mmCIF file of C-alpha atoms in Angstrom:
data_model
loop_
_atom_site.group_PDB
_atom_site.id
_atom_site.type_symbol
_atom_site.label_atom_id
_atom_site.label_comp_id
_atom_site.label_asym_id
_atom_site.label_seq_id
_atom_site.Cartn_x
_atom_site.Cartn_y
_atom_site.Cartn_z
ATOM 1 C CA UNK A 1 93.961 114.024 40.715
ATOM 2 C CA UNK A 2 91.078 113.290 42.910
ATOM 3 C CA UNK A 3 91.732 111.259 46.065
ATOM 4 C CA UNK A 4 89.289 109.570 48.296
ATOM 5 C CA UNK A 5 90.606 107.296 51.823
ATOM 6 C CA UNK A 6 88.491 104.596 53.520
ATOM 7 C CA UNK A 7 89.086 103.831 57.120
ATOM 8 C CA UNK A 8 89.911 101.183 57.983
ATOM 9 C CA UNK A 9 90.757 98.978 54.916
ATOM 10 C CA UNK A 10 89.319 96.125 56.312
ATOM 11 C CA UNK A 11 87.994 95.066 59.970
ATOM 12 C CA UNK A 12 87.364 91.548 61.056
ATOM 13 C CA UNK A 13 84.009 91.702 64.480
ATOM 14 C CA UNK A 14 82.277 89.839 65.769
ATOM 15 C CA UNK A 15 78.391 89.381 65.356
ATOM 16 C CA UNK A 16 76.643 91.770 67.039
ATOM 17 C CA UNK A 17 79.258 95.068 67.360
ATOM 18 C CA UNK A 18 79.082 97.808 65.176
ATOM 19 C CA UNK A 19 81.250 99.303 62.773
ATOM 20 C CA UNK A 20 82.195 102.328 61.676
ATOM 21 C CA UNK A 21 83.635 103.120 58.120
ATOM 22 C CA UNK A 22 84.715 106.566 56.906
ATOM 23 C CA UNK A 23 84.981 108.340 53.773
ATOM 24 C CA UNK A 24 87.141 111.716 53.228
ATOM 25 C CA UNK A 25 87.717 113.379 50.045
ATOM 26 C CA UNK A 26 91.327 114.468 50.294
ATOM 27 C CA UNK A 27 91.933 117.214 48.059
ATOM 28 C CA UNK A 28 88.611 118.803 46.943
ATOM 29 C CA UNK A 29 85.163 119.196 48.375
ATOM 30 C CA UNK A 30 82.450 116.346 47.879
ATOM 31 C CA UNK A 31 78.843 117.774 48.668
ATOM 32 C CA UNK A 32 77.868 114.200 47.600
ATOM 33 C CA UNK A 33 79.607 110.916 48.311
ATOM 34 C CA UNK A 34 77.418 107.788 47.768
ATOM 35 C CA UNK A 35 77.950 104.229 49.270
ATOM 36 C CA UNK A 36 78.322 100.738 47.981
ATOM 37 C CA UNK A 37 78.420 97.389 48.392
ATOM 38 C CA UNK A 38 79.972 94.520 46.790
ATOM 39 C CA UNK A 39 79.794 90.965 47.460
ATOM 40 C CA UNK A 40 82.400 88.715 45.683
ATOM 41 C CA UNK A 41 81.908 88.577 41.865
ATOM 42 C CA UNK A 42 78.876 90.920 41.999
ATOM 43 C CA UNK A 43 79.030 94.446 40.929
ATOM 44 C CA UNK A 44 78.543 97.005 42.878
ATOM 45 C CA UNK A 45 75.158 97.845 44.335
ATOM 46 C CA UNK A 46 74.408 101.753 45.778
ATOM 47 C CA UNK A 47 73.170 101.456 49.103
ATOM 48 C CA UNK A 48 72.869 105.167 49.782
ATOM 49 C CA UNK A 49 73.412 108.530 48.853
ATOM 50 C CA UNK A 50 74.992 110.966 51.193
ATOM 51 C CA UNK A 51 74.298 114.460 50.888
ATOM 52 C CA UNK A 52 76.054 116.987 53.472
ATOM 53 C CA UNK A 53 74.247 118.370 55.791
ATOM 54 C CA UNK A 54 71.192 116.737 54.917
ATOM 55 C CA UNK A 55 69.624 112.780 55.861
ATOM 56 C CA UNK A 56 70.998 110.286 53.129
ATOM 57 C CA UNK A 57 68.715 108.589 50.641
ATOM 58 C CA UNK A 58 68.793 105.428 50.583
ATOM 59 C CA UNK A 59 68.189 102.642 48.105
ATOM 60 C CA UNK A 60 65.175 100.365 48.170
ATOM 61 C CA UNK A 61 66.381 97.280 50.843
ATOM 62 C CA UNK A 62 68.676 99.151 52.547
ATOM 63 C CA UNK A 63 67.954 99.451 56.262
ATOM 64 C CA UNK A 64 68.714 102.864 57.175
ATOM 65 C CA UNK A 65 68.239 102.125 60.936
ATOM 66 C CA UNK A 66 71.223 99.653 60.515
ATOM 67 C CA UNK A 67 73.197 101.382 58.060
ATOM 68 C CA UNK A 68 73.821 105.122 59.700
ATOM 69 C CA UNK A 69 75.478 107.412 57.341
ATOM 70 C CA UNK A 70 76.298 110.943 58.484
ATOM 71 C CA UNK A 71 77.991 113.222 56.197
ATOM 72 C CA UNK A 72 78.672 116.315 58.763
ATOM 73 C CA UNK A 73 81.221 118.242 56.295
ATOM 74 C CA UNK A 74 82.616 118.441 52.994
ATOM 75 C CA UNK A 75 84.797 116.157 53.302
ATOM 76 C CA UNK A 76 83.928 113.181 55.365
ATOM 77 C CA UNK A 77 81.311 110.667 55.237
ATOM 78 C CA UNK A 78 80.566 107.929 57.587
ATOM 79 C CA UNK A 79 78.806 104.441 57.183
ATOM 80 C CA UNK A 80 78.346 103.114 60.694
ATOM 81 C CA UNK A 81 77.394 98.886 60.164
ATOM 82 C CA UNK A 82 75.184 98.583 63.510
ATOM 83 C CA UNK A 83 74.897 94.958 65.118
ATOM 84 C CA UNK A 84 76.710 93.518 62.221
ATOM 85 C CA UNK A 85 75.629 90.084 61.168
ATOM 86 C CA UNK A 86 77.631 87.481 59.164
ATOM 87 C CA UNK A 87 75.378 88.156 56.009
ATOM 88 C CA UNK A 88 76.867 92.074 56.494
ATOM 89 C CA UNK A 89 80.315 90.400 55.309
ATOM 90 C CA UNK A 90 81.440 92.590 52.178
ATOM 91 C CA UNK A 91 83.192 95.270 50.459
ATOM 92 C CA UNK A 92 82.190 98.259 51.398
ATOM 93 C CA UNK A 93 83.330 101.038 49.005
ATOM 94 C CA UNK A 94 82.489 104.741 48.671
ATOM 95 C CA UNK A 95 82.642 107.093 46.328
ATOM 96 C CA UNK A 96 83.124 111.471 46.295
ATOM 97 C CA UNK A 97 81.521 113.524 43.772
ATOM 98 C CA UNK A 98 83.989 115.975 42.596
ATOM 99 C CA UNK A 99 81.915 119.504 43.390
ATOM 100 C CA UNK A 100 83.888 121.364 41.172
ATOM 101 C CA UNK A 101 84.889 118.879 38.808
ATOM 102 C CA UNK A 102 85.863 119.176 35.129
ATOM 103 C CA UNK A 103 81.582 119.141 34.818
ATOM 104 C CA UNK A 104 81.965 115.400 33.943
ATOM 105 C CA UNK A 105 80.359 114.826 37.478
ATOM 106 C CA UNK A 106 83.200 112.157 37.440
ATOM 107 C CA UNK A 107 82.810 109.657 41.328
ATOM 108 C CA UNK A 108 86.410 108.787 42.029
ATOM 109 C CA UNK A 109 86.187 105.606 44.594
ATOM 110 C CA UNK A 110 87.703 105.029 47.757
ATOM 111 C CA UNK A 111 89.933 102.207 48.145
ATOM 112 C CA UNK A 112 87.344 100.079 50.029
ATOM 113 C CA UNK A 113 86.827 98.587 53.564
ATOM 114 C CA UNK A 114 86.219 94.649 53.343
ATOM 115 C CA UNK A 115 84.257 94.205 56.812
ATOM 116 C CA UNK A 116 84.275 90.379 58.164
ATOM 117 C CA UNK A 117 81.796 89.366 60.239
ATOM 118 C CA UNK A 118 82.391 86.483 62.937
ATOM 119 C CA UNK B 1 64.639 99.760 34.687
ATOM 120 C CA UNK B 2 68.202 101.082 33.965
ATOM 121 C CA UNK B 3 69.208 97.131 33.135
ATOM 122 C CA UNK B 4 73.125 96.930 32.046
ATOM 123 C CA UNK B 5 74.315 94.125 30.414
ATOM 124 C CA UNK B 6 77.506 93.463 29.449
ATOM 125 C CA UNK B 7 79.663 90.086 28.899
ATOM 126 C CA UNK B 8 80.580 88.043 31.868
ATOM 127 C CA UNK B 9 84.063 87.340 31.079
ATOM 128 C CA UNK B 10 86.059 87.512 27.779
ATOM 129 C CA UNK B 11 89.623 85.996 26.962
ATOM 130 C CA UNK B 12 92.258 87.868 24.930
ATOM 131 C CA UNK B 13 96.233 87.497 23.875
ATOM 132 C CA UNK B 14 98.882 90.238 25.352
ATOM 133 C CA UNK B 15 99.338 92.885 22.220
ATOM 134 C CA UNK B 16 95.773 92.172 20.783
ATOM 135 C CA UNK B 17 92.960 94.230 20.581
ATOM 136 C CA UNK B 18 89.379 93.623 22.694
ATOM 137 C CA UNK B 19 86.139 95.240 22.362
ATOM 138 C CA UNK B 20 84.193 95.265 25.471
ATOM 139 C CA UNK B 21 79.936 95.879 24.520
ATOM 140 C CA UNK B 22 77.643 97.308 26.743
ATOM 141 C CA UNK B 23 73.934 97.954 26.637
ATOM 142 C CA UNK B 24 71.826 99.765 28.673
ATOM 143 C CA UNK B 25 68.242 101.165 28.507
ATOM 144 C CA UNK B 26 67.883 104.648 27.318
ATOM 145 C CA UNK B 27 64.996 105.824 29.032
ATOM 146 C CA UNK B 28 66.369 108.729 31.689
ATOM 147 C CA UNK B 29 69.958 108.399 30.242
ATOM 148 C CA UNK B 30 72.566 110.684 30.899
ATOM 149 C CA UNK B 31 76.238 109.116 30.512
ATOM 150 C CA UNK B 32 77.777 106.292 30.657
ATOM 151 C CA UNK B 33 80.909 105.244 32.563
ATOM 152 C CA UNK B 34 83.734 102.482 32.236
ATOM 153 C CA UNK B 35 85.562 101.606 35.255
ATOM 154 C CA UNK B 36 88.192 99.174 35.961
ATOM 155 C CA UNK B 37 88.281 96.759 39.139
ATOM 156 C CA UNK B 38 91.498 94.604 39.963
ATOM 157 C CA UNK B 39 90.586 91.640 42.253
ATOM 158 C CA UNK B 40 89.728 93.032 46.137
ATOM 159 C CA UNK B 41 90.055 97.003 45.099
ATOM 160 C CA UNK B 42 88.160 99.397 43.879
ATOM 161 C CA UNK B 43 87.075 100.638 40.652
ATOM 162 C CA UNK B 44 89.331 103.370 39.017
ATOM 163 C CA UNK B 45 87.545 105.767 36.125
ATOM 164 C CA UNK B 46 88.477 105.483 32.617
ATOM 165 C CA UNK B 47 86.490 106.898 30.492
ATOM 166 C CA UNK B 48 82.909 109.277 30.373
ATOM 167 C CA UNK B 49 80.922 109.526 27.147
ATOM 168 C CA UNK B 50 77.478 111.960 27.447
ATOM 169 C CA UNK B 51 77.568 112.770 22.993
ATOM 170 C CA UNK B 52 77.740 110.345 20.321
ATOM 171 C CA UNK B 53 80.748 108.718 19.237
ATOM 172 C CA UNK B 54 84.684 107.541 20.405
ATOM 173 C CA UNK B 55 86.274 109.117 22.653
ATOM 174 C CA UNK B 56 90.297 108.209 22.447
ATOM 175 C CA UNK B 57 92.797 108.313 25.693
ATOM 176 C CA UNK B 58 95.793 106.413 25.209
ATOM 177 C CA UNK B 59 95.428 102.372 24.755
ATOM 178 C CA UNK B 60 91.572 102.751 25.494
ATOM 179 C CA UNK B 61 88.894 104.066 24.162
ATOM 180 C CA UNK B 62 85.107 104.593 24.729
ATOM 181 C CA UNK B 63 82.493 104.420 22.119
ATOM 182 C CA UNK B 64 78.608 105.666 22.651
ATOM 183 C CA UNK B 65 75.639 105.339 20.404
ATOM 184 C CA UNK B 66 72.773 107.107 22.687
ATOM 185 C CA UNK B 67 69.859 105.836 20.145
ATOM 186 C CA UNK B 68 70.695 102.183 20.199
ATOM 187 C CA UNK B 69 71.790 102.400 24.157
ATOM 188 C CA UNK B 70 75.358 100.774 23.242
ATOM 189 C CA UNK B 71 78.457 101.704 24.553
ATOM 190 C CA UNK B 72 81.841 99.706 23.860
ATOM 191 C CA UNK B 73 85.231 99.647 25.802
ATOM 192 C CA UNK B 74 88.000 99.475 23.580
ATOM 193 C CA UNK B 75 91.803 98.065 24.599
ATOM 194 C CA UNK B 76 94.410 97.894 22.284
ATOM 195 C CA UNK B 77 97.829 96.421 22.532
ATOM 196 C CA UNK B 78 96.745 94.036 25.544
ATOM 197 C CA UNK B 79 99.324 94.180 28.540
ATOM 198 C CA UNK B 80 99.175 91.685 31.196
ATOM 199 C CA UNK B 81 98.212 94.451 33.610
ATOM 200 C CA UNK B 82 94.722 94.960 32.335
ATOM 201 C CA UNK B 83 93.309 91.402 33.234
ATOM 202 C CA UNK B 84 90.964 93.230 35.469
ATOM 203 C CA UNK B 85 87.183 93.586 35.419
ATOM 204 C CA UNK B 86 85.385 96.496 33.394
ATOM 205 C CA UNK B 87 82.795 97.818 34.527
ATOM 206 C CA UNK B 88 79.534 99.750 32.330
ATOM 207 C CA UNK B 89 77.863 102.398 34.567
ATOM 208 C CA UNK B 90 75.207 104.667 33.676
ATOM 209 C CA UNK B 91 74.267 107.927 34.996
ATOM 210 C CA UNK B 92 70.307 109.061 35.099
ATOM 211 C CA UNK B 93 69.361 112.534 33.729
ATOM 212 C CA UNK B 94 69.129 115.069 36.708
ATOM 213 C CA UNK B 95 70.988 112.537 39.291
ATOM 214 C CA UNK B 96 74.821 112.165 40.027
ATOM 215 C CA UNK B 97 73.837 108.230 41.057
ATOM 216 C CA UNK B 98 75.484 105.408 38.923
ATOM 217 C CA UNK B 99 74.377 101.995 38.061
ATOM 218 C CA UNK B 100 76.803 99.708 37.389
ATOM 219 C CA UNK B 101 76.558 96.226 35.131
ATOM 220 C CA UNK B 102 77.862 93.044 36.555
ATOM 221 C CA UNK B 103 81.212 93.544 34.944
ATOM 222 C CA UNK B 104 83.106 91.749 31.968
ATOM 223 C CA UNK B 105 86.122 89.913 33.798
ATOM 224 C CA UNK B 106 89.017 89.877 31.464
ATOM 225 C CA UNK B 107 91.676 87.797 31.159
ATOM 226 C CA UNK B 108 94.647 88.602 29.001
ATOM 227 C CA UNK B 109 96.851 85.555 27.986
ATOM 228 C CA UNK B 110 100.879 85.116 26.797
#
């Protein structure tokens, strides 16, 4: 099946650093892998949509001078968290569209990246 | 809006049988999702229903009505295993983006 890695699984900073998260698709190609966020017992809110080789679209509220997402190949996406603040805190997942899927246009999810922010 | 609403929590007994509901607005519609969530991971896919009617895999199955925008999750014979949260997602016609409901946290009891 499918299989998508987030790196790292979770990071603890401090405020101010930036953090970078990354997405990879392991076996199959992902023009589009999409990012969200999820704070603790909400659902999951899309904060972008990465297209590669193109800018990502973001979501109304996101900041996309604070959340940089560059999606340079088929495979990988990153989500780079820029002066992280406290309220940044929270479970950052993403998700691969499978390009040449079963046509279900099926997102399997990463495992996650919980970021903590000091 | 594409608002998804779905129960907040439900209880059930290990063996039973629980019926998950889901409504969504059908303007722009193009499938629906279910998803499950354990506690601190993240979601894995269950089921996809884009045509009327239940689709069957194993101890779960999907259910979609696209006129009255109603979907169900069904689980039969309850394990321990799937206290979990489900989670409703819908898919917008011409866009791969999901939206997902708040998810129904289950709990399944001895």
């Amino acid at each position: 099946g499918a299989v998508v890695s987030q790196h790292p699984s979770w990071v603890i900073c401090k405020s101010g650093t930036s953090v970078k998260i990354e997405c990879r698709s392991l076996d199959f190609q992902a023009t589009t892998m999409f990012w969200y966020r999820q704070f603790p017992k909400q659902s999951l809110m899309l904060m972008a949509t990465s297209n590669e080789g193109s800018k990502a679209t973001y979501e109304q509220g996101v900041e996309k001078d604070k959340f940089l997402i560059n999606h340079a190949s088929l495979t990988l996406s990153t989500l780079t968290v820029t002066s992280a603040h406290p309220e940044d805190s929270s479970f950052y997942i993403c998700s691969a569209r499978d390009h040449w899927g079963s046509g279900t246009d099926t997102q399997y999810f990463g495992p996650g990246t919980r970021l903590t922010v000091l | 809006g594409q608002n998804i609403d779905q129960p907040t929590e439900m209880t059930a007994t290990e063996g039973a049988i629980v019926q998950i509901n889901c409504t969504y607005q059908t303007s722009g519609f193009n499938g629906l999702f279910w998803y499950q969530q354990h506690a601190g991971e993240a979601p894995t896919f269950l089921s996809y229903n884009v045509l009327d009617g239940l689709e069957e895999k194993g101890r779960f199955s999907s259910f979609l009505s696209r006129s009255k925008g109603y979907s169900y999750l069904l689980l039969k014979e309850l394990q321990m295993k799937d206290s979990a949260s489900y989670l409703c997602a819908r898919s917008g016609a011409g866009s791969y983006q999901l939206t997902f409901g708040k998810g129904t946290k289950l709990s399944v009891i001895p």
